Coordinates of C-alpha atoms in Angstrom, one line a residue:
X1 CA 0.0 0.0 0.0
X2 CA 1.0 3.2 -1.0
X3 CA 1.8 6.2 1.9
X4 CA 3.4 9.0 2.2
X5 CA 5.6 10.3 4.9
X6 CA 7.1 13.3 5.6
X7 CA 8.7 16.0 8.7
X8 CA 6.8 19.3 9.6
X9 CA 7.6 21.4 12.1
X10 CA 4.5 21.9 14.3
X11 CA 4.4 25.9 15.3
X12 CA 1.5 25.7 18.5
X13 CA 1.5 26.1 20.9
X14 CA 5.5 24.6 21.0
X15 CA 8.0 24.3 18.9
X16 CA 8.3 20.3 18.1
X17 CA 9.0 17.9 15.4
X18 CA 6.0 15.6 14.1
X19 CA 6.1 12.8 11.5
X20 CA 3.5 12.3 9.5
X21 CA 2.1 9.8 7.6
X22 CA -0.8 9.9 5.1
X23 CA -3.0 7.4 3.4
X24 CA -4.5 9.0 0.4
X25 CA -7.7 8.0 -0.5
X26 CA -9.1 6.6 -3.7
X27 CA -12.1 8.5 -4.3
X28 CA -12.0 12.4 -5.7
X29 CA -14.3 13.2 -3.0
X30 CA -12.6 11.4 0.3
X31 CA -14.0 11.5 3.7
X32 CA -11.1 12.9 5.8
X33 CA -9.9 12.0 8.9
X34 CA -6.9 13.5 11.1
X35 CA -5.5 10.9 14.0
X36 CA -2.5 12.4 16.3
X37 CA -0.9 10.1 18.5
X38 CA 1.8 9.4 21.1
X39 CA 2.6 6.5 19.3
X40 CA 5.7 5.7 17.2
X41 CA 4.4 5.1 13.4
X42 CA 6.9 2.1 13.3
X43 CA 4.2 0.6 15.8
X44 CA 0.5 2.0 14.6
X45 CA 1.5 1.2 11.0
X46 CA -0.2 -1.7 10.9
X47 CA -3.3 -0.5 12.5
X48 CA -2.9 2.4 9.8
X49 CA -2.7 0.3 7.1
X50 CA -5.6 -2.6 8.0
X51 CA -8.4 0.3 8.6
X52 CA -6.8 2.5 5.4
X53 CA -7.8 -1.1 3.4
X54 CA -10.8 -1.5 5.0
X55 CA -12.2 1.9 4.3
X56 CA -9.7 3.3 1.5
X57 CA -12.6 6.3 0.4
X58 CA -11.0 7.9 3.8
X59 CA -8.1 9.9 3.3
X60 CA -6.2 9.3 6.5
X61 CA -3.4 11.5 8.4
X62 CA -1.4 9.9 11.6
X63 CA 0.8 12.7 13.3
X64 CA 3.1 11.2 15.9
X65 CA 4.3 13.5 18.8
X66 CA 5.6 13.1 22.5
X67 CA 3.1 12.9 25.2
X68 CA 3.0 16.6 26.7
X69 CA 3.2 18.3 23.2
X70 CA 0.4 16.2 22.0
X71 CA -1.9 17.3 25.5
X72 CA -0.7 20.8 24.6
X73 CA -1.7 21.1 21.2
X74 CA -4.5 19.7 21.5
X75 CA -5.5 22.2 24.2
X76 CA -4.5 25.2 21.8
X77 CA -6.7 23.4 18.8
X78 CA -9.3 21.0 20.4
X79 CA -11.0 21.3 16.4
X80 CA -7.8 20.1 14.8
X81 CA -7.9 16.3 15.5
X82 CA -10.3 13.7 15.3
X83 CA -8.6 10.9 17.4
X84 CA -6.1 11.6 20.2
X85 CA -3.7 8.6 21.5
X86 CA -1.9 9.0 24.3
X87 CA -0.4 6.6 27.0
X88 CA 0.2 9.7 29.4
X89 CA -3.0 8.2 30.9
X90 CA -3.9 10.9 33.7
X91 CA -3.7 13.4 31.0
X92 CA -5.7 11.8 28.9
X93 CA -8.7 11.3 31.8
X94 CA -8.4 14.8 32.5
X95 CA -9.2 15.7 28.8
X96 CA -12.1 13.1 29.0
X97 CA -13.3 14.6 32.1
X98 CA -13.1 18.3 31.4
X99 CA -15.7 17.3 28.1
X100 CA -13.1 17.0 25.3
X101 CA -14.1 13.7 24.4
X102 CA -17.5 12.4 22.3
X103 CA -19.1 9.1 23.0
X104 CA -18.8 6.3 20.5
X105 CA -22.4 4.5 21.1
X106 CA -21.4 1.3 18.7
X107 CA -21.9 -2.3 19.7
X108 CA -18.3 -2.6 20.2
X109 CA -18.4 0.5 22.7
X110 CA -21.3 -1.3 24.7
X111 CA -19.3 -4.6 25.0
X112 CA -15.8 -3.5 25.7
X113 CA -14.3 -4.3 29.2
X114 CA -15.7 -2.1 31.8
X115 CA -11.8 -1.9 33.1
X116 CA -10.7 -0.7 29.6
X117 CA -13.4 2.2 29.7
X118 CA -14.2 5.5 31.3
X119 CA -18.2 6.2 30.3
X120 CA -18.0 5.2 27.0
X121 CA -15.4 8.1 25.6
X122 CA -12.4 6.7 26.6
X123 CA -11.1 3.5 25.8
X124 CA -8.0 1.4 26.6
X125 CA -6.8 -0.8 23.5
X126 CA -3.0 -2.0 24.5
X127 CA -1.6 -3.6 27.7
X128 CA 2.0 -2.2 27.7
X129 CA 4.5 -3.3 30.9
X130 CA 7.0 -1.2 32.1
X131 CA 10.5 -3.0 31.9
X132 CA 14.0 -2.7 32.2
X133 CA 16.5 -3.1 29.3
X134 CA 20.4 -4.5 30.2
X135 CA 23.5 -5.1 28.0
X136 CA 25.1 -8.1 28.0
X137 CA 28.0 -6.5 29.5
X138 CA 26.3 -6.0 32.5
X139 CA 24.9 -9.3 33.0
X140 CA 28.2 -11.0 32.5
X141 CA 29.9 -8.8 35.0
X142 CA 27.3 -8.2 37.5
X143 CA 24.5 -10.6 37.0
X144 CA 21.1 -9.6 35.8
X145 CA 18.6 -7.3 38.1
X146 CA 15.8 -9.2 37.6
X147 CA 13.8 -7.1 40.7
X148 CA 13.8 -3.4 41.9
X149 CA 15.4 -5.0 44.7
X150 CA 18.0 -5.9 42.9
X151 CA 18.6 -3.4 40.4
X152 CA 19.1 -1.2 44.1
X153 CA 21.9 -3.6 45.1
X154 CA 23.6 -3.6 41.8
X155 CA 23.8 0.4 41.8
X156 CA 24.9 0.6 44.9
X157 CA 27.5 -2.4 44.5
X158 CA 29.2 -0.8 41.1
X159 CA 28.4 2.8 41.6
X160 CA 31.7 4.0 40.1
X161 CA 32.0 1.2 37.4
X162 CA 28.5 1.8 36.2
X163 CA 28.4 6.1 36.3
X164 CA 27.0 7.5 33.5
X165 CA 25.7 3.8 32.1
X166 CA 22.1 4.2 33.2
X167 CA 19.5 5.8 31.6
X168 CA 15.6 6.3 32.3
X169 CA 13.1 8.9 31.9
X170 CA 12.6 12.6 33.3
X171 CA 9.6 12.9 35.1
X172 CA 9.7 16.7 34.5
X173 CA 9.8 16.8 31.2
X174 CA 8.1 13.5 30.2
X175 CA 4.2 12.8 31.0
X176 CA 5.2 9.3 30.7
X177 CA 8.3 9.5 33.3
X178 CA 6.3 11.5 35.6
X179 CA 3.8 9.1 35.0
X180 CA 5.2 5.8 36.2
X181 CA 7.3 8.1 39.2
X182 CA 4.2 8.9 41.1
X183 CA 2.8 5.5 41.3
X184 CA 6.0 3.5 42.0
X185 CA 6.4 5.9 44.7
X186 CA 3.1 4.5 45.9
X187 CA 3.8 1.1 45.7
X188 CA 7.3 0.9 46.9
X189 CA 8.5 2.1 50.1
X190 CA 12.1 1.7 49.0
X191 CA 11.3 3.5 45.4
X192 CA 13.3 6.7 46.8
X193 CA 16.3 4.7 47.8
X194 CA 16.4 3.8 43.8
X195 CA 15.7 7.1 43.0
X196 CA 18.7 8.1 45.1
X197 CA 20.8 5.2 43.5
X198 CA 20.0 6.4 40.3
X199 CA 21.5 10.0 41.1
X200 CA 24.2 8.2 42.6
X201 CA 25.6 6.8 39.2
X202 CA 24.8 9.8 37.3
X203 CA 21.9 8.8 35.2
X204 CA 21.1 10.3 32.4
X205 CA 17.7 11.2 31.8
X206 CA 15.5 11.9 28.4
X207 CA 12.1 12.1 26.8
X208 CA 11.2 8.7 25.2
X209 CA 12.0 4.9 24.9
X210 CA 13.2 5.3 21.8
X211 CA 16.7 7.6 22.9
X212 CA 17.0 5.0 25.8
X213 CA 16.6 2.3 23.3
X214 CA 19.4 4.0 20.7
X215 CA 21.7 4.3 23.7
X216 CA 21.7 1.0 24.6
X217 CA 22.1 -0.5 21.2
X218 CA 25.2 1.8 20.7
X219 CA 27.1 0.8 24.0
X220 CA 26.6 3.9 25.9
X221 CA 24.1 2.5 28.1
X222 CA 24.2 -0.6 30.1
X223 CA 21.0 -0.4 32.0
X224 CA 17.8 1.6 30.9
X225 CA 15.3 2.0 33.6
X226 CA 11.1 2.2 32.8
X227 CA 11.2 1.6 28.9
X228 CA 8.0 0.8 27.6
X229 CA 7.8 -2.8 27.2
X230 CA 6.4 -2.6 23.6
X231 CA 9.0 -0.5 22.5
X232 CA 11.5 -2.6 23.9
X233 CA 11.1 -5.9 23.0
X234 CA 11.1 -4.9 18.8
X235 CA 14.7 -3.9 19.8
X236 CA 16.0 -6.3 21.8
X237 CA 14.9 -9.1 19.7
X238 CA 16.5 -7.9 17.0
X239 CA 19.8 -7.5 19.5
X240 CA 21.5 -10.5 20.8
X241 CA 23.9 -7.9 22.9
X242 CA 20.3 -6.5 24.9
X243 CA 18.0 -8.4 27.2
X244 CA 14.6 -7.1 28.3
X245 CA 13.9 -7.4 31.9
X246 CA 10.3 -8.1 33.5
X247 CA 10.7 -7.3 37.6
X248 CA 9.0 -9.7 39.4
X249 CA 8.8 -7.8 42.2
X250 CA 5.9 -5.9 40.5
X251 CA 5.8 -4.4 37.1
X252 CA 3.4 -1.2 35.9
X253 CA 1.2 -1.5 33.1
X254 CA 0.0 1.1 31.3
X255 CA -2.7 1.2 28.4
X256 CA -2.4 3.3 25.4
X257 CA -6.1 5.5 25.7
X258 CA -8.4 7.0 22.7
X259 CA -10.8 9.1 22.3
X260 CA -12.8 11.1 19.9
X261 CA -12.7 14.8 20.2
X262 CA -16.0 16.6 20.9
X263 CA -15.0 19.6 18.5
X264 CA -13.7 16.1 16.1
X265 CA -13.6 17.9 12.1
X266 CA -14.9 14.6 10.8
X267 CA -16.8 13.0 13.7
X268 CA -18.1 10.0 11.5
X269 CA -14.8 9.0 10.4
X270 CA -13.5 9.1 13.7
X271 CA -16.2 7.2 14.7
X272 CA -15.5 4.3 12.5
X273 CA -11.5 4.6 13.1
X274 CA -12.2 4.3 16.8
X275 CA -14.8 1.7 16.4
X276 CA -12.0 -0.3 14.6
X277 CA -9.2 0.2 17.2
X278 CA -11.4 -1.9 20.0
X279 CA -13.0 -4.6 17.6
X280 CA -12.0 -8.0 17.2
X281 CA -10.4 -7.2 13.6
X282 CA -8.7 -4.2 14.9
X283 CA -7.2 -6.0 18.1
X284 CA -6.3 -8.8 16.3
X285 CA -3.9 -6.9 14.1
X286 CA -2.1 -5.5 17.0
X287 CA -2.0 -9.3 18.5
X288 CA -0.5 -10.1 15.5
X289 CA 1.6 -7.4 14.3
X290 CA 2.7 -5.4 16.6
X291 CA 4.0 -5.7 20.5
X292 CA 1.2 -3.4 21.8
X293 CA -0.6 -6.3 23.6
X294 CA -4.5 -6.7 22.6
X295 CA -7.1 -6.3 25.1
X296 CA -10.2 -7.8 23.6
X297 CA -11.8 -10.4 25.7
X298 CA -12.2 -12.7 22.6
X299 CA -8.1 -12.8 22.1
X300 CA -6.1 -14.9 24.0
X301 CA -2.4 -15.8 23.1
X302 CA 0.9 -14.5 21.7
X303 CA 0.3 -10.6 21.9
X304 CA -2.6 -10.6 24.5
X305 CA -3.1 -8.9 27.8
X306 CA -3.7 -12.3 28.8
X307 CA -0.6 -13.9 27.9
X308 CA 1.2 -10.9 29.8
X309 CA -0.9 -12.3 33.0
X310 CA -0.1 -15.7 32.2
X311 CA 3.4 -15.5 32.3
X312 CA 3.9 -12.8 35.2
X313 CA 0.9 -12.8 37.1
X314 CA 0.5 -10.8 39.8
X315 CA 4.2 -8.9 39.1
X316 CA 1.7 -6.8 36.7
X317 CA 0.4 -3.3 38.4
X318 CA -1.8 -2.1 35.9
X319 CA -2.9 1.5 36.3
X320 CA -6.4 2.2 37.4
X321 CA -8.4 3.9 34.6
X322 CA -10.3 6.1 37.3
X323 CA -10.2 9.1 38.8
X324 CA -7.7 8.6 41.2
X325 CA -5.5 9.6 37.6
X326 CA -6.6 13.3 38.2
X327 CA -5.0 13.5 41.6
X328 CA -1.8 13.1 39.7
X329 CA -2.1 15.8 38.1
X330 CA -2.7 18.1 41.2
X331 CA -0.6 21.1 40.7
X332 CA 0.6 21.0 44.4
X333 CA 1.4 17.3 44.6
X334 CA 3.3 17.6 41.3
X335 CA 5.6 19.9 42.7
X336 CA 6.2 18.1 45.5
X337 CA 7.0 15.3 44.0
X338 CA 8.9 16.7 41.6
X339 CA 10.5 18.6 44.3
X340 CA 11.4 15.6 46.2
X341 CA 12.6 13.5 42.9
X342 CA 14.9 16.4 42.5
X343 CA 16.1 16.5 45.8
X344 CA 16.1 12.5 46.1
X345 CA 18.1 12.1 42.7
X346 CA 20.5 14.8 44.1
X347 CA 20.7 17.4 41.3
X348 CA 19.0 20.1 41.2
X349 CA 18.2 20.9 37.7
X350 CA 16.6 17.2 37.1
X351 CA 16.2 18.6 33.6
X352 CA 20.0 18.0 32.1

């Protein structure tokens, strides 16, 4: 199938780099239909492609940006997009809740997991762990983390031989990082010892999987901390010198969300797009094709949610699509934690 591809340089409200892909349509007169996403087009191409064949009189636009850009956008130009994708999940709720998203009222809709759901405008249609990457380097030397717990020892053991070989996420800068910092600081009472650890051996800290992912494929990282799982394993699969790392300790889950926007330009294409990301067909091509991990009760298997239980079982923390997100997102109890991560990680500019 043809598509075309290309860079822009979004101008609102920040100054960020987008790629595109478009599916032209086949008709003179195409229904249109605008999708942006916090989800790398290596990964949604196949869902891209499946619907774009199922209903090629749509002519079809995926814009892929990071998590915070995307919420920001969107709140600049809530009339721009049809679909939003985010797994930044409190930010996601709070759009739902604030009355940015439209109900889908389709038989799919009515049937999909109440778990997966907020009212019927939000959905959850992946099941994505939160892992750890490590060279083969490190393994050999000092043995594989396979446990917070352990990870904390092995910092602490080689802090000298392993400063500046660590890389995970900033929770100031990423919705993601930030994200996954606030609820392993609920779950683990020793989560600001690793925190402290993690200053301890210099760790660098960026915006995505995907420069965690580079730097560990080049060398310059032995240990990447909080990748998302389904970026991970694409990578380390096709690396015999990187192993991906499930804590059994306990692992957090997030789930890519969707929903339509109330101000949508082309409501009944969005409609059917959305329609298409939580049906059997739909799920079945991210089962299949991608590392996403399908949620639909029907699928079971390679590429399930339910293979991901059967296989680490209670390890798996998935977060609670409720409003308990919101709290997260408390102005106050941002800043504190943010303040604390700061002081915890022992820099003061967390940002670098």
């Amino acid at each position: 199938m043809k598509h075309l591809v290309a860079l822009f340089v979004l101008l609102f409200p920040l100054n960020v780099i987008a790629e595109v892909v478009h599916y032209p349509a086949d008709t003179e007169r195409p229904a249109q239909l605008v999708v942006h996403g916090a989800l790398d087009v290596s990964h949604i191409r196949p869902l891209l492609e499946d619907f774009h064949r199922r209903h090629p009189h749509i002519d079809l636009t995926y814009r892929n940006l990071d998590t915070l850009p995307l919420y920001r956008r969107f709140l600049a130009s809530p009339d721009k997009a049809d679909i939003l994708i985010s797994s930044a999940m409190p930010w996601q709720y709070r759009l739902a809740n604030d009355g940015h998203a439209r109900p889908l009222d389709t038989p799919g809709a009515q049937d999909w997991p109440a778990w997966a759901r907020w009212r019927h405008e939000l959905f959850a249609f992946t099941f994505e762990p939160i892992v750890m990457v490590v060279r083969r380097e490190l393994v050999e030397r000092y043995g594989r983390p396979d446990s917070h717990t352990e990870l904390l020892a092995t910092l602490r053991d080689h802090r000298d031989e392993l400063s500046g070989r660590v890389v995970t996420y900033d929770p100031q800068r990423s919705g993601a990082g930030y994200t996954y910092a606030i609820e392993e600081s609920r779950l683990s009472p020793r989560y600001w010892d690793l925190v402290t650890a993690l200053g301890d051996v210099d760790t660098s800290l960026v915006d995505t999987t995907g420069e965690m992912l580079e730097g560990l494929s080049e060398g310059r990282y032995w240990i990447g901390y909080n990748l998302l799982g389904s970026y991970a394993r694409r990578v380390v699969n096709a690396d015999p010198d990187l192993e991906m790392v499930v804590p059994d300790d306990y692992t957090l889950v997030i789930q890519r969300l969707a929903f339509m926007a109330d101000q949508a330009p082309h409501p009944s294409s969005a409609a059917h797009f959305l329609d298409y990301l939580i049906s059997e067909a739909g799920q079945g091509v991210i089962a299949e094709q991608t590392s996403l991990g399908a949620v639909h009760p029907a699928l079971s298997g390679p590429g399930t949610a339910d293979a991901w239980r059967a296989e680490h079982g209670n390890a798996l923390r998935p977060l609670t699509l409720s409003p308990g997100l919101l709290a997260t997102l408390d102005d106050l109890k941002r800043q504190a934690l943010l303040t604390r991560w700061r002081r915890e990680f022992g820099r003061e500019d967390a940002s670098r």
